[in-house]
Short mmCIF file of N, CA and C in Angstrom, two decimals:
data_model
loop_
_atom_site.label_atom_id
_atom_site.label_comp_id
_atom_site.label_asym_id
_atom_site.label_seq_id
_atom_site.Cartn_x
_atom_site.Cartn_y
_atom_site.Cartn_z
N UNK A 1 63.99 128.52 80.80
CA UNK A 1 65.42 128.35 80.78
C UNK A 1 65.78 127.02 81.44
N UNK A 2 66.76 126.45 80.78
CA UNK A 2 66.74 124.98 81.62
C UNK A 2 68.72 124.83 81.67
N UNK A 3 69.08 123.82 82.51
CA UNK A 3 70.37 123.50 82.84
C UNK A 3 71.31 123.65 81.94
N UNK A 4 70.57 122.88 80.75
CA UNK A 4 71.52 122.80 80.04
C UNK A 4 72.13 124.00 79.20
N UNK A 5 71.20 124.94 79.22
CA UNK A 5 71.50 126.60 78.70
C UNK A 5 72.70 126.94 79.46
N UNK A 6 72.84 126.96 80.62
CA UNK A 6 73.91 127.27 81.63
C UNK A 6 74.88 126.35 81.23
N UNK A 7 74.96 125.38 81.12
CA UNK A 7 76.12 124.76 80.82
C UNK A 7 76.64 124.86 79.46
N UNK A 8 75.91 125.40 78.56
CA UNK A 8 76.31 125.89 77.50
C UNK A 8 76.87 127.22 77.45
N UNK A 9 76.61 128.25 78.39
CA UNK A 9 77.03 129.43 78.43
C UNK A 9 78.58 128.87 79.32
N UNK A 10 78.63 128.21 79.73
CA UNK A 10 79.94 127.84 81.19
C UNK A 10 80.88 126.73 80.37
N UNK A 11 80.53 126.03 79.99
CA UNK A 11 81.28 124.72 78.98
C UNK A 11 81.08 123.62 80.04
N UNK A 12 80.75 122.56 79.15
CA UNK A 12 80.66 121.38 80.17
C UNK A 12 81.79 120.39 80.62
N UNK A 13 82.88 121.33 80.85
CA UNK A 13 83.61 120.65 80.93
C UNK A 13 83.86 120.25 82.74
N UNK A 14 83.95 118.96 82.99
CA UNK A 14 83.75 119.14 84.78
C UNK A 14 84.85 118.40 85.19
N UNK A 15 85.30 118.87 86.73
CA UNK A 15 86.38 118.28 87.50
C UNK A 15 85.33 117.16 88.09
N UNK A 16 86.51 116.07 88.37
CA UNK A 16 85.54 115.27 89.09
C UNK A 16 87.05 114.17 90.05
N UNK A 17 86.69 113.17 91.07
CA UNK A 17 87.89 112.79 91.38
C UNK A 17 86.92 111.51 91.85
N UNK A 18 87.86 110.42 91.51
CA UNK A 18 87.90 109.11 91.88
C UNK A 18 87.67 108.58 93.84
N UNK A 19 86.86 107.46 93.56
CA UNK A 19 86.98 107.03 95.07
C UNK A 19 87.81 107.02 95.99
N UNK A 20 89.05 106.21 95.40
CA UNK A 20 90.29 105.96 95.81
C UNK A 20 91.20 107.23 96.36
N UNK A 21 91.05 108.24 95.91
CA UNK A 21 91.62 109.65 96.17
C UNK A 21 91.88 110.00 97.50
N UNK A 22 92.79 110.48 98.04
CA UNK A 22 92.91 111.06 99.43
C UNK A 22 91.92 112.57 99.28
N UNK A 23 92.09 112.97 100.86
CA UNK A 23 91.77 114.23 100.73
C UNK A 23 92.22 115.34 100.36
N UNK A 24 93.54 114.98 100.52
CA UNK A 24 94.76 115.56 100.62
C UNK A 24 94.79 115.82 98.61
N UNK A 25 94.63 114.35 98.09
CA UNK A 25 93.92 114.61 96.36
C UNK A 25 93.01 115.52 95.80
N UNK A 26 92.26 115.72 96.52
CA UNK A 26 90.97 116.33 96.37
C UNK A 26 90.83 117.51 96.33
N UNK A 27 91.49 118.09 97.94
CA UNK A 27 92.12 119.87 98.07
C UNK A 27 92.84 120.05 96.88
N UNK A 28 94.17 119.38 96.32
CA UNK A 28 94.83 119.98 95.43
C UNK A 28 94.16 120.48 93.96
N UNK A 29 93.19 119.35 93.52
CA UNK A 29 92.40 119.61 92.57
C UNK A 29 91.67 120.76 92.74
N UNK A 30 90.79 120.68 94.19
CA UNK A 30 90.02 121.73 94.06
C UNK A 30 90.51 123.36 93.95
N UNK A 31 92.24 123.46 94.60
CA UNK A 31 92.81 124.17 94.31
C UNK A 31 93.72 124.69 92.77
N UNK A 32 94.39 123.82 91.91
CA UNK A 32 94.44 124.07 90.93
C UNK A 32 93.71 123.98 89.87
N UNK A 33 91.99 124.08 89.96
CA UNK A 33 91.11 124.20 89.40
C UNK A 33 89.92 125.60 89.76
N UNK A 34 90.44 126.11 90.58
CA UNK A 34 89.94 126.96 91.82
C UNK A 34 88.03 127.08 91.39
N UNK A 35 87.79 125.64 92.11
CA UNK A 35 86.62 125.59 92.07
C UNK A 35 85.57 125.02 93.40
N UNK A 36 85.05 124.91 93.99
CA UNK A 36 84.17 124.80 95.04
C UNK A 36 84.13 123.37 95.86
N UNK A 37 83.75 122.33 94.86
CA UNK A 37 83.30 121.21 94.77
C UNK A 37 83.91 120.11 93.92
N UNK A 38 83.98 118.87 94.07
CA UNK A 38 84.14 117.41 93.38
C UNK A 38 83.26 116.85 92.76
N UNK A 39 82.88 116.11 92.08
CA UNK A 39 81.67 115.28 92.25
C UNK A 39 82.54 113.94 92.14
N UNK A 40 82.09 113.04 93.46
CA UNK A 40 82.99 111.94 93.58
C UNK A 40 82.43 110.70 92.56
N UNK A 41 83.14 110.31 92.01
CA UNK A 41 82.73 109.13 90.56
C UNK A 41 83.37 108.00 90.69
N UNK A 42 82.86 106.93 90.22
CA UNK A 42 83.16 105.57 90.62
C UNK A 42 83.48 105.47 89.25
N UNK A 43 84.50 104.41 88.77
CA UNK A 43 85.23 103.92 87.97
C UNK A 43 84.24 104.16 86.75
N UNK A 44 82.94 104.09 86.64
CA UNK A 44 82.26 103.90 85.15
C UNK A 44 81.81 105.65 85.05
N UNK A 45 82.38 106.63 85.97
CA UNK A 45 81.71 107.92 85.89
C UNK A 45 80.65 108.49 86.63
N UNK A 46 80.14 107.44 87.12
CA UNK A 46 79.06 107.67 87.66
C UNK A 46 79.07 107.80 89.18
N UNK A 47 78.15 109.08 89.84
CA UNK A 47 77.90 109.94 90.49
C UNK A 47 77.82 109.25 91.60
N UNK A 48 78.67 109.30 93.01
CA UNK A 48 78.86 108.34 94.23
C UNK A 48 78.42 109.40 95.61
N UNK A 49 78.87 110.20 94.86
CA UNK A 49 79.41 111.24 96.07
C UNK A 49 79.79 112.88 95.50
N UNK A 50 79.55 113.73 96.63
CA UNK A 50 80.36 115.18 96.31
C UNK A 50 81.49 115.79 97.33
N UNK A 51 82.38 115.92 97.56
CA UNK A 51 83.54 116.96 98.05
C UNK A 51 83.72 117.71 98.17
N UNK A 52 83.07 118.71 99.11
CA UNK A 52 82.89 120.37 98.89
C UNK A 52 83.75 120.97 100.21
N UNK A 53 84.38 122.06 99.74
CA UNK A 53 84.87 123.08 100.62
C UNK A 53 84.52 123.15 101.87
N UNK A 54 83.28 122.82 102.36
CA UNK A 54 82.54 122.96 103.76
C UNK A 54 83.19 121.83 104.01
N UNK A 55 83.50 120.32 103.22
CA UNK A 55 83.81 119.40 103.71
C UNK A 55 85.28 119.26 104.35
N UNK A 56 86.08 120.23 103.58
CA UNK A 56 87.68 120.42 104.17
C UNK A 56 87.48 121.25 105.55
N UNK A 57 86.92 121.77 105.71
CA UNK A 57 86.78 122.71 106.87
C UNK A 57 86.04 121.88 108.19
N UNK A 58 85.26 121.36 107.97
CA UNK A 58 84.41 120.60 108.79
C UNK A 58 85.57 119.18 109.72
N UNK A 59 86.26 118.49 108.45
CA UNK A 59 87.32 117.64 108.71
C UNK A 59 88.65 118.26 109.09
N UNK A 60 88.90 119.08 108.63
CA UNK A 60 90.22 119.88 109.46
C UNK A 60 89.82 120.43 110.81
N UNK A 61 88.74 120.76 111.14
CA UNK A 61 88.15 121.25 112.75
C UNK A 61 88.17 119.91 113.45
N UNK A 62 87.26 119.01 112.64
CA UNK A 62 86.87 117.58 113.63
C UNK A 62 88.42 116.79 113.82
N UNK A 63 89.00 116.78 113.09
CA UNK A 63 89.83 115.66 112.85
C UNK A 63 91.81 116.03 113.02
N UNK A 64 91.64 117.57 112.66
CA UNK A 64 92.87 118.03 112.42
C UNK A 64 93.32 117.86 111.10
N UNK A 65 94.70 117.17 111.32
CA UNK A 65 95.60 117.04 109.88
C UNK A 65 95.99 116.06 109.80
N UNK A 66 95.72 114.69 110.45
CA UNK A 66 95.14 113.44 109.86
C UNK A 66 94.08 113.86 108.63
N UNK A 67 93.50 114.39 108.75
CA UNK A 67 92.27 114.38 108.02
C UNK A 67 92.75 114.24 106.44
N UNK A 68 94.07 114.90 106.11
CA UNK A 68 94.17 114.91 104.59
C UNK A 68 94.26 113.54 104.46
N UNK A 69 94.67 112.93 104.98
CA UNK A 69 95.29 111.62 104.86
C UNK A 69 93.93 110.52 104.51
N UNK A 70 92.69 110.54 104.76
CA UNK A 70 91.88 110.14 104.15
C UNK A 70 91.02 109.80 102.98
N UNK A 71 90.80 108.88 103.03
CA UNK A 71 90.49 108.10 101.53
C UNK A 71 88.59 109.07 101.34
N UNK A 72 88.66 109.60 100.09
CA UNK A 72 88.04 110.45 99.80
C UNK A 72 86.32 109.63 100.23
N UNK A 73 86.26 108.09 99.63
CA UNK A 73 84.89 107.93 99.75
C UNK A 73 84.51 107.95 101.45
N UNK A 74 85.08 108.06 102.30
CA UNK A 74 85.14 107.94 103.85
C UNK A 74 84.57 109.25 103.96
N UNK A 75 84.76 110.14 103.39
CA UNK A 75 84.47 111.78 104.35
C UNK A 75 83.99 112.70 103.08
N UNK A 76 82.87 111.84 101.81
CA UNK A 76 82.37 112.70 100.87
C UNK A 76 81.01 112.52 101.61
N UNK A 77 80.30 113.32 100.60
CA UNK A 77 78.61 113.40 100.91
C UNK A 77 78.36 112.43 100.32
N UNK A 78 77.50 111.06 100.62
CA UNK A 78 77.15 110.10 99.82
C UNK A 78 75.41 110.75 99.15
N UNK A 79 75.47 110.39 97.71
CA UNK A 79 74.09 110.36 97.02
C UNK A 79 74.06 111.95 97.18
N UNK A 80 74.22 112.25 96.98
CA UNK A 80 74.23 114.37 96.70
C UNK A 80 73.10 114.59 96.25
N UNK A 81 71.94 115.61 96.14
CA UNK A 81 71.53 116.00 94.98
C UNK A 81 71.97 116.66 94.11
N UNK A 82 71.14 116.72 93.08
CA UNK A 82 72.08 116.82 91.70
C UNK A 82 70.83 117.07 90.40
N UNK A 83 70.69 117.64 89.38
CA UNK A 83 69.59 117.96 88.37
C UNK A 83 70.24 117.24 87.31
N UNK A 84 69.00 117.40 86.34
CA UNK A 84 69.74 117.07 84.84
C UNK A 84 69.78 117.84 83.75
N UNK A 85 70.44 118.13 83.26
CA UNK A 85 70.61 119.15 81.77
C UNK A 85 69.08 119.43 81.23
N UNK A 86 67.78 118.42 81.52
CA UNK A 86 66.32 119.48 80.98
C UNK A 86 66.10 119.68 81.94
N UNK A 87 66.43 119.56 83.33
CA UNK A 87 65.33 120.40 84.64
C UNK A 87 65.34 122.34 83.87
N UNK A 88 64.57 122.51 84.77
CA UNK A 88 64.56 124.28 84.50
C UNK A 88 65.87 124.71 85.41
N UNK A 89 66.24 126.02 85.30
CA UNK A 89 66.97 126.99 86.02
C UNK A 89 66.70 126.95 87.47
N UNK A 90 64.66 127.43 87.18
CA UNK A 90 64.07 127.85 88.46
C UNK A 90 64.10 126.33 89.66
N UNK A 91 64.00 125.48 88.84
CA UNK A 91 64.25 124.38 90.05
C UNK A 91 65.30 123.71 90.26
N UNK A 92 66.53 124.05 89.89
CA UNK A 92 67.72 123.80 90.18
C UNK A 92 68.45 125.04 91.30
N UNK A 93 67.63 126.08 91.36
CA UNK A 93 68.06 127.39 91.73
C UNK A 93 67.19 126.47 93.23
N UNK A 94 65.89 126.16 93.28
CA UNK A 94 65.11 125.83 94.56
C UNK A 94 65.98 124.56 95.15
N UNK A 95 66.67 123.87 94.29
CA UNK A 95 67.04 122.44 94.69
C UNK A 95 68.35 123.20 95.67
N UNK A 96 69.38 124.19 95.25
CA UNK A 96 70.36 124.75 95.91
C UNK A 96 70.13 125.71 97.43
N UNK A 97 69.01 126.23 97.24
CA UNK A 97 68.41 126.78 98.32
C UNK A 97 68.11 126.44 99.14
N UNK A 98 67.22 125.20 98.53
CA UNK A 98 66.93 123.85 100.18
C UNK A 98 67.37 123.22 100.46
N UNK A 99 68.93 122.79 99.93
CA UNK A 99 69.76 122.03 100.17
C UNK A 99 70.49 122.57 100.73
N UNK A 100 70.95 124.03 100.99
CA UNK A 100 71.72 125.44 101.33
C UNK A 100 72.94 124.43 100.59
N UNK A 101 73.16 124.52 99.23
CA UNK A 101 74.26 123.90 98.94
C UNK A 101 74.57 125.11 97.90
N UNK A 102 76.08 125.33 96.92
CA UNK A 102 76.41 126.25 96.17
C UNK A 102 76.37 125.60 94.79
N UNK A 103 76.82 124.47 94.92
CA UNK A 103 77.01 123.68 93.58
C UNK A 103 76.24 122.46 93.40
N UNK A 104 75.98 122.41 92.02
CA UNK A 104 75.12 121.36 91.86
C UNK A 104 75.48 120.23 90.56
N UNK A 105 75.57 118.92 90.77
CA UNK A 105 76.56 118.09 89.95
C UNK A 105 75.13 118.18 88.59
N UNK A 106 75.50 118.03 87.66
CA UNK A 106 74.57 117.84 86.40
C UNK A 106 74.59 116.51 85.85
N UNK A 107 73.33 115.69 86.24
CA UNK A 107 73.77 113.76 85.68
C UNK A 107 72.94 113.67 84.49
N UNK A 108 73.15 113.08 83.48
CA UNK A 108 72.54 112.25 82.64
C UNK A 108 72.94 110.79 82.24
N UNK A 109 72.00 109.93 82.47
CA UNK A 109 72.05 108.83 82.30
C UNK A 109 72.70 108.43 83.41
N UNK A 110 73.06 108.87 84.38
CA UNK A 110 73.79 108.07 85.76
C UNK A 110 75.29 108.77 85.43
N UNK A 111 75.93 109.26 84.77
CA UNK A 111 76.93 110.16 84.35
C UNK A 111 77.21 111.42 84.58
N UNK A 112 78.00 112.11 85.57
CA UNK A 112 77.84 113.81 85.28
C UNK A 112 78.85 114.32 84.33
N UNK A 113 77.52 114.94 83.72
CA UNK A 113 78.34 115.89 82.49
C UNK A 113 78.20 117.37 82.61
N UNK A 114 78.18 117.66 84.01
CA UNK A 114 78.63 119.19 84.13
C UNK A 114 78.39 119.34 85.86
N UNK A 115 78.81 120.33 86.24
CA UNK A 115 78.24 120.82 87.16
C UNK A 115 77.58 122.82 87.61
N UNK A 116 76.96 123.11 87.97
CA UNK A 116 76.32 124.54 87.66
C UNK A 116 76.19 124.65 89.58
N UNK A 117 76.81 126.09 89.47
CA UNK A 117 76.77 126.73 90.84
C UNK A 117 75.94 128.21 90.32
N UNK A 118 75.80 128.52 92.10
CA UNK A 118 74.95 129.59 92.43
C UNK A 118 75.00 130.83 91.37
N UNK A 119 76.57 130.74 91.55
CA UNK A 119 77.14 132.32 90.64
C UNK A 119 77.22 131.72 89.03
N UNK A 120 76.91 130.61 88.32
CA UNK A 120 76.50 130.29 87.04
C UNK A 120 75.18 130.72 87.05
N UNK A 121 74.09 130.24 88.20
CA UNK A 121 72.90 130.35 87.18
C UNK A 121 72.83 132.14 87.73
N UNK A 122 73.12 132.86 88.53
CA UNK A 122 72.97 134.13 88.84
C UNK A 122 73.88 135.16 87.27
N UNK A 123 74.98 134.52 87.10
CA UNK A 123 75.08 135.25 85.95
C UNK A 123 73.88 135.06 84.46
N UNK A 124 73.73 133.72 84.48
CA UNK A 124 72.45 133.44 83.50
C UNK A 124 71.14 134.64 83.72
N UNK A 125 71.14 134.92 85.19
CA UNK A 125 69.69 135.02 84.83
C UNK A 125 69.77 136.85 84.69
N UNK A 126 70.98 137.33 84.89
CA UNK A 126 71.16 138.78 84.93
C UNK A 126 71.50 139.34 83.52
N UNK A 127 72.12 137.99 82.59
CA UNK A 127 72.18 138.66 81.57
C UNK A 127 70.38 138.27 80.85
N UNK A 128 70.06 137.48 81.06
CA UNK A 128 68.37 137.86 80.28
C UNK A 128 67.67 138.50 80.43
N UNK A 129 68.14 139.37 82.03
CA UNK A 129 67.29 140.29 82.41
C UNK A 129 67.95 141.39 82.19
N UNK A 130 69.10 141.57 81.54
CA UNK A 130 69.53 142.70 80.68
C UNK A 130 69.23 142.90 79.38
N UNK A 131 69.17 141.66 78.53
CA UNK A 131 68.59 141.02 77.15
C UNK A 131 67.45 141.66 77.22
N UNK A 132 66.49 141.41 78.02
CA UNK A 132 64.65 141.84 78.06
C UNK A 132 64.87 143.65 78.50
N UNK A 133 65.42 144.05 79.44
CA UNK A 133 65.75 145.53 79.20
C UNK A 133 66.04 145.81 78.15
N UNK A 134 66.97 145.91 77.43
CA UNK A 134 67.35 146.37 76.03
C UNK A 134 66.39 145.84 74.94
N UNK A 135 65.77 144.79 75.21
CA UNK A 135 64.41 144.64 74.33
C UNK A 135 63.40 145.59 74.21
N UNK A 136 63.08 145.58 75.74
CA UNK A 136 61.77 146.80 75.92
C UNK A 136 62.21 148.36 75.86
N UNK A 137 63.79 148.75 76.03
CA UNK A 137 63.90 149.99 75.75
C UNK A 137 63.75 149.87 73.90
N UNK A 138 64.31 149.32 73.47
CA UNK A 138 64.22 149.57 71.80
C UNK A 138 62.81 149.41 71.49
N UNK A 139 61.58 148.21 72.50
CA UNK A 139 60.85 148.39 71.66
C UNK A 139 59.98 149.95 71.92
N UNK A 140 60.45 150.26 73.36
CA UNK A 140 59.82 151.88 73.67
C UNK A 140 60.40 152.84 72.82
N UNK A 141 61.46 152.97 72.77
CA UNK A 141 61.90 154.42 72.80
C UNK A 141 62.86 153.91 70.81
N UNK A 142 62.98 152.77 70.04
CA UNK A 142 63.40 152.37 69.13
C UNK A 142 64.93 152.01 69.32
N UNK A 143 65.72 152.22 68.59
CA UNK A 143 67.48 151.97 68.57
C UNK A 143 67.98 153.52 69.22
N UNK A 144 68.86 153.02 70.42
CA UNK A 144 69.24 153.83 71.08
C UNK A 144 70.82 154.23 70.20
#
């Protein structure tokens, strides 16, 4: 099973927000998109940085409420990891684990064209392992 299966089951369609962006930019997106993460992109698309939820929390403790007021490339994760649409499942699932991260930006060619979290590839892998149950009951017992 590889990335790009998941992003085909999810649509590749991805939020993403510019350098220039406040933080204060960034929360709102991540809120009327109600999604986890950014992947921060520089004018040609390409992958600078990420913006994650831990990061609003971390800067609202350290900083207060100045903090929205900051220019997004100041207080993203610079160089993130990140897979590509042929890695496998299983090592995009290890890349999130040892990174203890939830989301993971998807690049090709220096471009992200998706991004895949914990609860994407966990729904992936529960429905194949429902797929292969209902395989092996029909091929045991025939059409239920």
């Amino acid at each position: 099973m590889r990335v790009r299966g998941v992003l085909k089951e999810k649509g590749r369609e991805v939020v993403t927000i510019g350098t220039g962006a406040t933080v204060a930019d960034a929360v709102a997106r991540l809120v009327e998109n109600d999604i986890g993460s950014l992947p921060v992109v520089d004018g040609r698309g390409r992958l600078v940085g990420i913006f994650t939820e831990r990061d609003v929390l971390h800067g609202l403790h350290r900083r207060g409420e100045g903090f929205c007021g900051e220019p997004i490339d100041r207080v993203m994760t610079p160089d993130p990891v990140a897979c590509h649409p042929d890695d496998s499942v299983h090592d995009a699932m290890g890349q999130m684990s040892a990174h203890k991260i939830g989301q993971l930006p998807v690049v090709q060619d220096g471009v992200v064209v998706g991004v895949v979290s914990v609860g994407d590839v966990v729904t992936l892998l529960h429905q194949a392992a429902e797929d292969e149950n209902r395989h092996l009951l029909t091929y045991l017992y025939g059409s239920v």
